[in-house]
Amino acid sequence: MKKIKLIRVRVDLANPNTFPKGFINKDALDATTDAEVELHKKEDDDQAKLDALNKNTQQS
């Protein structure tokens, strides 16, 4: 899988004119498969479970 380039954007929530427009890589978005989305969901769920376990063990 390719590394994704992150771009920082500063916006003023009170001024919609500062919101970025057209900032999407359509090729990368179209190339994302349902399997990749499900894999990322599973990774997120696994990380949340691990975080919860670690939080619970720290309180003991």
Coordinates of C-alpha atoms in Angstrom, one line a residue, residues 11-59:
V11 CA -9.3 27.2 8.8
D12 CA -11.4 29.7 10.6
L13 CA -14.6 27.9 11.6
A14 CA -16.5 31.2 11.5
N15 CA -15.4 31.9 7.9
P16 CA -16.4 29.2 5.3
N17 CA -14.2 30.9 2.7
T18 CA -11.1 29.5 4.6
F19 CA -12.3 25.9 4.1
P20 CA -10.2 23.9 1.6
K21 CA -11.8 22.9 -1.7
G22 CA -10.9 20.1 -4.1
F23 CA -8.4 18.6 -1.7
I24 CA -9.1 15.0 -2.5
N25 CA -7.0 12.5 -4.4
K26 CA -9.7 10.8 -6.5
D27 CA -7.4 8.1 -7.8
A28 CA -6.5 7.0 -4.3
L29 CA -10.1 7.2 -3.1
D30 CA -11.3 5.1 -6.0
A31 CA -8.5 2.6 -5.5
T32 CA -9.5 2.0 -1.9
T33 CA -11.2 -1.4 -1.8
D34 CA -14.0 -2.6 0.5
A35 CA -11.5 -5.1 1.9
E36 CA -9.1 -2.3 2.8
V37 CA -11.9 -0.4 4.5
E38 CA -12.9 -3.5 6.5
L39 CA -9.2 -4.1 7.4
H40 CA -8.9 -0.6 8.8
K41 CA -12.1 -0.9 10.7
K42 CA -10.8 -4.1 12.3
E43 CA -7.5 -2.4 13.2
D44 CA -9.4 0.5 14.8
D45 CA -11.6 -1.9 16.8
D46 CA -8.6 -3.9 17.9
Q47 CA -6.8 -0.8 19.0
A48 CA -9.8 0.4 20.9
K49 CA -10.0 -2.9 22.7
L50 CA -6.3 -2.8 23.6
D51 CA -6.7 0.8 24.8
A52 CA -9.6 -0.2 27.0
L53 CA -7.7 -3.1 28.5
N54 CA -4.7 -0.9 29.2
K55 CA -6.9 1.7 30.8
N56 CA -8.5 -0.9 33.0
T57 CA -5.2 -2.4 34.1
Q58 CA -3.8 1.0 35.0
Q59 CA -6.7 1.7 37.4

